[in-house]
Phi, psi and omega in degrees: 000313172293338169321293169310327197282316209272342201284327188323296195297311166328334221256271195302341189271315195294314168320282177297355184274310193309254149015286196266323163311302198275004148315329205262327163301317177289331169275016169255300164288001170292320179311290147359273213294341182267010152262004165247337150179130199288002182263338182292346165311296175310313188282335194279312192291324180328308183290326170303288193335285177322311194273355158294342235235274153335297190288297185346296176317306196296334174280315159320304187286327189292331170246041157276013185256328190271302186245140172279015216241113209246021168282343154293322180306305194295324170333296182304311195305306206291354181275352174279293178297316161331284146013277151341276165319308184279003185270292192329304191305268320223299193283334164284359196275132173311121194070044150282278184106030202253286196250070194313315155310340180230157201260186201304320208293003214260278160275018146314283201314335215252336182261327174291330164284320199287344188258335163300317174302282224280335177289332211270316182290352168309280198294344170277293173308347174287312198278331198241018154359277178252039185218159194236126159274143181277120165294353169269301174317329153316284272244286190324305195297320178302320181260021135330280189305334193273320182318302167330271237287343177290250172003310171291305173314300187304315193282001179077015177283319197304141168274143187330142142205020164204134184254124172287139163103343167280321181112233175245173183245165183319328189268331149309311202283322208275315226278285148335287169260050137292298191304307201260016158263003168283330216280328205279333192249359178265319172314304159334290170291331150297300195319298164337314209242014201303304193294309182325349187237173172266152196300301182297317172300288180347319205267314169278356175264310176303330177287316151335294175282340194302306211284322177315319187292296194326317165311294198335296195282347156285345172254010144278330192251006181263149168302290196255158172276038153203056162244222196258296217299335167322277194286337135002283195295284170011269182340295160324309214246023134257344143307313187285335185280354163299298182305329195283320192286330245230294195312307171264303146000282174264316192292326174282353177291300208279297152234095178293332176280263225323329162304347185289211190258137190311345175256035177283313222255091208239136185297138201284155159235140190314171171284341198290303203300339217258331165318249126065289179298319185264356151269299164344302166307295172298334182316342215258341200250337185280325162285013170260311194280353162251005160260004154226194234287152166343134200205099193236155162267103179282126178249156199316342162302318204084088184212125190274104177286302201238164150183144184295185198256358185305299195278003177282315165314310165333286208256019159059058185215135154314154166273004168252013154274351186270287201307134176111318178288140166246156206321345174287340188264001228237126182238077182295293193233159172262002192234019177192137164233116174310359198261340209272183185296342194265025191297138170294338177288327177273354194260287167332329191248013185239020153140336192300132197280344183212185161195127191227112170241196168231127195258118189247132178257111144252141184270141168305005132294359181066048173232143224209103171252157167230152159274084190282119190254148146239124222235101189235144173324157149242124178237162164288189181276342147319295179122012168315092193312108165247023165101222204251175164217122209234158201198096183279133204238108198277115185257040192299289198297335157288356181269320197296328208280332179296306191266001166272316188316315184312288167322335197274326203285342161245029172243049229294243162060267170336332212265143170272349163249151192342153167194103155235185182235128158282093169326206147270351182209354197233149163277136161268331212188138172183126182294204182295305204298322198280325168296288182291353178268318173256014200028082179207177178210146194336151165070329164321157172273201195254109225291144173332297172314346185244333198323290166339290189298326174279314167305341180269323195308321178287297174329301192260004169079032187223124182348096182260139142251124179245163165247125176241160146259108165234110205063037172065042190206158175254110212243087142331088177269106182250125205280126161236092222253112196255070182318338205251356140280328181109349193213155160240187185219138192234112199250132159246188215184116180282134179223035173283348149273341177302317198292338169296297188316317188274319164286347175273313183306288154310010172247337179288355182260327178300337183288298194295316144320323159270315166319271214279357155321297186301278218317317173291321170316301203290302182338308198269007176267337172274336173280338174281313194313297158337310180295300161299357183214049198266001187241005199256295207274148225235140188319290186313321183257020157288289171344271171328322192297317199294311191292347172286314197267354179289295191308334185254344159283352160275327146339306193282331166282331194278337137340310207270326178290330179318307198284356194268317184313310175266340157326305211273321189306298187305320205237026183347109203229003178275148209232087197260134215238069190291137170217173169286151163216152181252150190269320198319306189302340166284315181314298190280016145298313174278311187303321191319310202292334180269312200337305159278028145252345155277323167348311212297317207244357158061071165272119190238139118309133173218114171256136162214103182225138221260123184307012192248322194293110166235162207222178162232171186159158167299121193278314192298321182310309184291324166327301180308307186324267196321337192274329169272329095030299191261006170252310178297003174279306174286318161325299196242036149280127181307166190294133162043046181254180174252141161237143202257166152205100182222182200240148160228095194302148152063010191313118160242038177261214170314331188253041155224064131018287159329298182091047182275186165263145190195170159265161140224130190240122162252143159258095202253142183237158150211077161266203206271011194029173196240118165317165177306330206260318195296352208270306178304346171239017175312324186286010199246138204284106173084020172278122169234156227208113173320316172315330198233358175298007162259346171265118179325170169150159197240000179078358167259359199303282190282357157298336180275338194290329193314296179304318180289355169280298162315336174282345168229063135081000140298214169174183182201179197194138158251160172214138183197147168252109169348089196074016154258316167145185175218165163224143182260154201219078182271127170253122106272139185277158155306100187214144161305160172335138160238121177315000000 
C-alpha cells in the first residue's frame, strides 16, 4: 500500500513538473509570437483566457449539486461572463477589424469591465464561504448586470478610458488600483476563511490573485495598446488564469471532494472503529424494532425476511423457524389461512392502504390468543411493492371481556351495562342502566339512535356491532336478532376508556414514529451509501457519513431512554433510592455541567438557595427534575438574558394546597416564553408548541420531570407571558427517611 501511495505521489508531482514546463513554453512562445505581431500575440492569450473561463464555469455550475458552499458556483458563474467581456475585448482590440466604428478606448473600456467583473466577484464569493446561494437567481442577476454595463459602453455612458495619443485616463489608472485593493481585501477575507480550504487549493487560489493585481498594476502604466507593460499585464494574466485552471479546473475533474472545503478533509479512522460505529447504528435500530408490538415482513414471494422478538415470542417460535419460511406453511391459527380469498398480501396489492383480520392461536397446552393483524404495504424507496408488513395486536382479554359481557346479559336487571329486548319497533325489555343511558322505558319506542341499526339486524337476519356516542361516553352495542321469535337482544358495554387508552396509544406510536424517522432514515441512507459506493467513496466523506450516524444515534438513544423512562413510571416499576440530599449541591452541580451552553447565549446565573436546606429523595430523579427545568430554561432563552433560580424554605403558599412542610424552587427565565393557549399542555407527553418547532426537543422532558416529582410526593407548575420569559414552580415536600 505504501508503494502505491509513493508511486501515486510520484505519478502527480511528474505530472505537475510537465504542467509547469509547458507553461513556461508557452509564455515563451506567445513572447515569440508578439515579436512577429503583437495582435496575433494579444489574441492567442485572450483565447487561452476565454477558454479557461469557459471550463472554470462548467465546473462551478455542476457544482452546486454538491457543495454547501457557494465559492465556486458564484466563482464559476462570474467566469462565464468574464468569458463574454474578454471574447467582446479580443474582437475589439485594434486591427481586428470587427468594430470599425470605434478606436482603442472601446477595448480598454471592456478589459476595465471584465477586471472589475472578476475582482468584485472574487470577493463575493470569498463572502458566501458558508453560505448557499440560488444559482439560478445568480445567473439571472449577472446577466441582468452584464446587459447594463454592454449597453452603457456601446452606448457612449462608459466612462473614457483611453485617448489615442494621450494613453489612459485618469480613470482607467484609479480603476486599476481600485481593482487590485478589492483583490487585497478578497485576500484578507479568504486568509480568514483559510481553514475552509484545502491547502494546495488556497494556495493556488492566492497566487492567482496575487498574479491578477500584479496584471492589474501593469496596466497603469502603458501608452500604447501594443506596448511592454500591455504585454506585461497579458503575461499576468494568464498565470493567473493558469493557476485558476490548476485550482478548479484539473482538481475539480480529477478529485472533485478535495475542492470542496477543509471540513471535508477529515482526518482516517481505523477500519476497526469504523465496524463499531456502524454496528452501534444497526444495534440501535435493531432494539426499537424488537421492541415493539409483534411484528414480521413478507416479501412479495409470501417468503417471511424478518421478525421480531415480540412476535417469536407471541407464537413461541425461533426466528430461524420463521426466517425464510413461507408464510403460508406457518399454521399459526385455525380460523384464517393465507392461500384463502381474504390472504392480506392479495388484499394489499390489490390496492387497499391497510387490512385487517383476526388470528386465533392454539397451543398444545391448550392456550388460546387471538390477534388483531394488521397488514400495510412494504415498498423500497421507488415506491414498488416488494411486500407486507404485518403487526399483531394480542385482543385475547377483550375477546374474554366480550364473552363475560355476553354472560352478564343474562342477567340483564343485575348487569351495569346496558340490555334490552326489542320488537321492529318497541322496547320489550330494558334493563336500569340501558333506561337511563336512553331513557326510555318497557312499552316505548326504540329510541331514534338504534332504530337503523335494529331494522337492518331484522332485514338482513344479521349479527350487528355498533358504536354510539352518548352523553360524551362510548358504547360497543352489540344487536342479535332472534326472527323466529320475533325479537333481538341488544347488550352493550361502555368502552370509553378503552377509546382512550387506544387513541393514546395511537397517538404515541404516530409520534414516536415520527420522532424516529429522520435519525433512521439518515442512518440508513448513510449505510446504503457505504454500501454503494464502497469502492468509490473517499476517507473524507466515510468521516462524515460516521459523524452523521454518531449524531443521529445518539438522537435515538437519548429518545429510547425518555420513552424507556416513561414505560418504567407508567407499570411502576420505577424504583426510588431516598437519601439525604442537599438541592443547593445538586443545582450547582448542573450549572457546572451546563455552563458552556449557557456561554454560548452569554447566559448569567443567579442562585439563592439557602446551602442549609436538606431534603430526602431520590438524588439521581432529583438531578434530573432540575437539569430538565434548567436546560429548557436555557434553550429557549434569548442572546444575554438571566436565570434566576431560587428557594423558599417552609414554603406555605398557593402551591402547596395541602399545607405540607416543603421547599418551593422557582426557576425564572425571561426567554421567548409559552403562550396563553400552549400553556395548560406543555405537560402532555410529546406536546412541541409551533412556536418552538425550529428547537430541537422530543416533547418529553417535562412530562418525565412532572411524573418524578410526583413519585416524590410533590408537583410543579408553569407560569409564563409571551415573549417575556416563564417560571417553573417545583414544591417538595419535607418527608421522612425512607426505607
Amino acid at each position: 500500500m505504501l508503494d502505491n501511495e509513493n508511486d501515486s505521489e510520484a505519478s502527480i508531482s511528474r505530472r505537475e513538473s510537465i504542467e509547469y514546463a509547458i507553461l513556461i513554453v508557452g509564455l515563451f512562445l506567445t513572447y515569440l509570437a508578439s515579436l512577429y505581431s503583437f495582435l496575433l500575440f494579444h489574441s492567442i492569450i485572450e483565447v487561452i483566457s476565454v477558454v479557461i473561463s469557459g471550463g472554470v464555469f462548467l465546473i462551478g455550475w455542476h457544482s452546486r449539486k454538491y457543495m454547501n458552499s457557494s465559492f465556486f458556483l458564484v466563482l464559476g458563474v462570474s467566469f462565464l461572463f468574464v468569458s463574454v467581456i474578454d471574447l467582446l475585448h479580443t474582437l475589439a482590440y485594434s486591427g481586428m477589424g470587427v468594430f470599425l466604428e470605434y478606436d482603442a478606448n472601446l477595448p480598454t473600456q471592456l478589459w476595465i469591465v471584465a477586471r472589475y467583473w472578476q475582482a468584485l466577484s472574487f470577493l463575493f464569493a470569498s463572502m458566501v464561504i458558508k453560505k448557499k446561494i440560488s444559482a439560478n437567481y445568480l445567473f439571472v442577476s449577472y446577466i441582468i448586470a452584464i446587459l447594463i454595463l454592454l449597453t452603457t459602453i456601446f452606448q457612449g455612458f462608459f466612462p473614457v478610458c483611453y485617448i489615442e495619443g494621450s494613453g489612459l485616463t485618469p480613470f482607467k489608472i484609479i480603476s486599476e488600483y481600485v481593482i487590485d485593493a478589492i483583490l487585497l481585501v478578497t485576500l484578507i477575507v479568504l486568509y480568514k476563511h483559510k481553514d475552509e480550504f484545502a491547502q494546495k487549493i488556497f494556495l493556488l487560489i492566492v497566487i492567482s490573485i496575487i498574479a491578477t493585481m500584479i496584471s492589474e498594476l501593469a496596466f497603469t502604466f502603458y501608452i500604447s495598446v501594443f506596448g511592454f507593460s500591455n504585454f506585461i499585464g497579458h503575461i499576468f494574466k494568464i498565470i493567473a488564469f493558469f493557476f485558476v485552471y490548476k485550482a478548479v479546473i484539473e482538481l475539480g475533474i480529477e478529485t472533485p471532494f478535495d475542492l470542496l472545503f477543509r471540513k471535508l478533509k477529515l482526518s482516517e479512522e481505523s477500519s476497526i472503529e469504523k465496524a463499531d460505529q456502524l454496528e452501534q447504528a444497526y444495534s440501535e435500530f435493531s432494539q426499537i424494532f424488537n421492541a415493539s408490538l409483534p411484528l414480521r415482513v413478507i416479501s412479495n414471494d409470501c417468503e417471511i425476511v424478518r421478525v421480531n422478538e415480540t412476535y417469536s415470542s407471541l407464537f413461541r417460535l425461533s426466528k430461524e423457524d420463521l426466517i425464510g419460511k413461507k408464510c403460508y406453511d406457518l399454521q399459526l391459527g385455525y380460523e384464517h389461512r393465507c392461500h384463502t380469498e381474504i390472504c392480506s398480501r392479495n388484499q394489499i396489492q390489490e390496492g387497499k392502504g391497510h387490512f385487517e383480520y383476526e388470528l386465533v392461536t392454539k397451543f398444545d397446552d391448550d392456550t388460546t390468543i387471538v390477534s388483531l393483524v394488521r397488514t400495510v404495504p412494504h415498498k423500497n424507496t421507488n415506491g414498488e411493492f416488494i411486500g407486507i408488513i404485518q403487526n399483531y395486536t394480542n385482543i385475547t382479554e377483550r375477546k374474554i371481556a366480550q364473552e363475560k359481557i355476553a354472560d352478564m346479559a343474562r342477567f340483564p336487571s343485575e348487569n351495569p351495562n346496558p340490555v334490552l329486548r326489542v320488537s321492529n319497533k318497541y322496547i320489550l325489555l330494558a334493563n336500569k342502566a340501558s333506561q337511563e343511558l336512553f331513557l326510555i322505558g318497557e312499552g316505548s319506542k326504540i329510541p331514534k339512535v338504534l332504530r337503523e341499526h335494529v331494522n337492518k339486524s331484522f332485514s338482513e337476519n344479521l349479527d350487528l356491532e355498533i358504536e354510539l356516542n352518548i352523553k360524551d361516553q362510548i358504547y360497543t352495542l352489540f344487536i342479535v336478532p332472534m326472527k323466529d321469535r320475533g325479537y333481538a337482544n341488544i347488550y352493550g358495554m361502555n368502552i370509553t376508556a378503552r377509546k382512550e387508552a387506544e387513541g393514546s396509544l395511537e397517538r404515541f406510536v404516530s409520534t414516536v414514529s415520527h420522532e424516529l424517522r429522520t435519525p433512521i432514515s439518515v442512518l440508513i441512507m448513510s449505510l446504503d451509501f457505504l454500501d454503494n459506493h464502497s469502492d468509490s467513496v473517499t476517507p473524507d466523506i466515510i468521516k462524515k457519513l460516521e459523524e452523521g450516524i454518531k449524531r443521529n444515534i445518539y438522537l435515538l438513544k437519548e429518545l429510547v431512554d425518555d420513552i424507556l423512562t416513561l414505560s418504567k413510571i407508567d407499570e411502576r416499576k420505577t424504583k426510588l433510592k431516598w437519601v439525604e440530599y442537599n438541592p443547593l449541591t445538586i443545582i450547582d452541580d448542573i450549572l457546572t455541567l451546563m455552563e458552556p451552553i449557557g456561554n454560548e447565549k452569554n447566559i448569567t446565573f443567579s442562585v439563592d438557595v439557602d446551602k442549609n436546606i436538606k431534603l430526602y429523595g431520590d438524588t439521581t430523579k432529583i438531578d434530573q427534575i432540575f437539569r430538565i427545568i434548567i436546560d429548557n430554561a436555557i434553550k429557549y432563552s434569548k442572546q444575554n438574558n438571566n436565570i434566576e433560580i431560587r428557594a423558599t424554605n417552609h414554603y406555605k403558599g398557593k402551591h402547596n394546597i395541602d399545607e405540607k412542610d416543603g421547599v418551593l424552587f422557582q426557576i425564572n427565565d425571561y426567554g421567548i416564553g409559552i403562550s396563553e393557549e400552549d400553556l395548560p399542555l406543555i405537560f402532555q407527553r410529546f406536546f412541541r408548541s409551533e412556536q418552538v418547532s425550529d428547537i430541537p426537543g422530543s416533547g418529553l422532558g417535562l412530562p418525565i420531570a412532572k411524573e418524578l416529582v410526583k413519585l416524590h410526593d410533590g408537583d410543579v407548575w408553569a407560569q409564563s407571558e409571551y415573549g417575556k420569559g416563564s417560571t417553573f414552580s417545583i414544591f417538595l415536600p419535607i418527608i421522612e427517611k425512607r426505607l
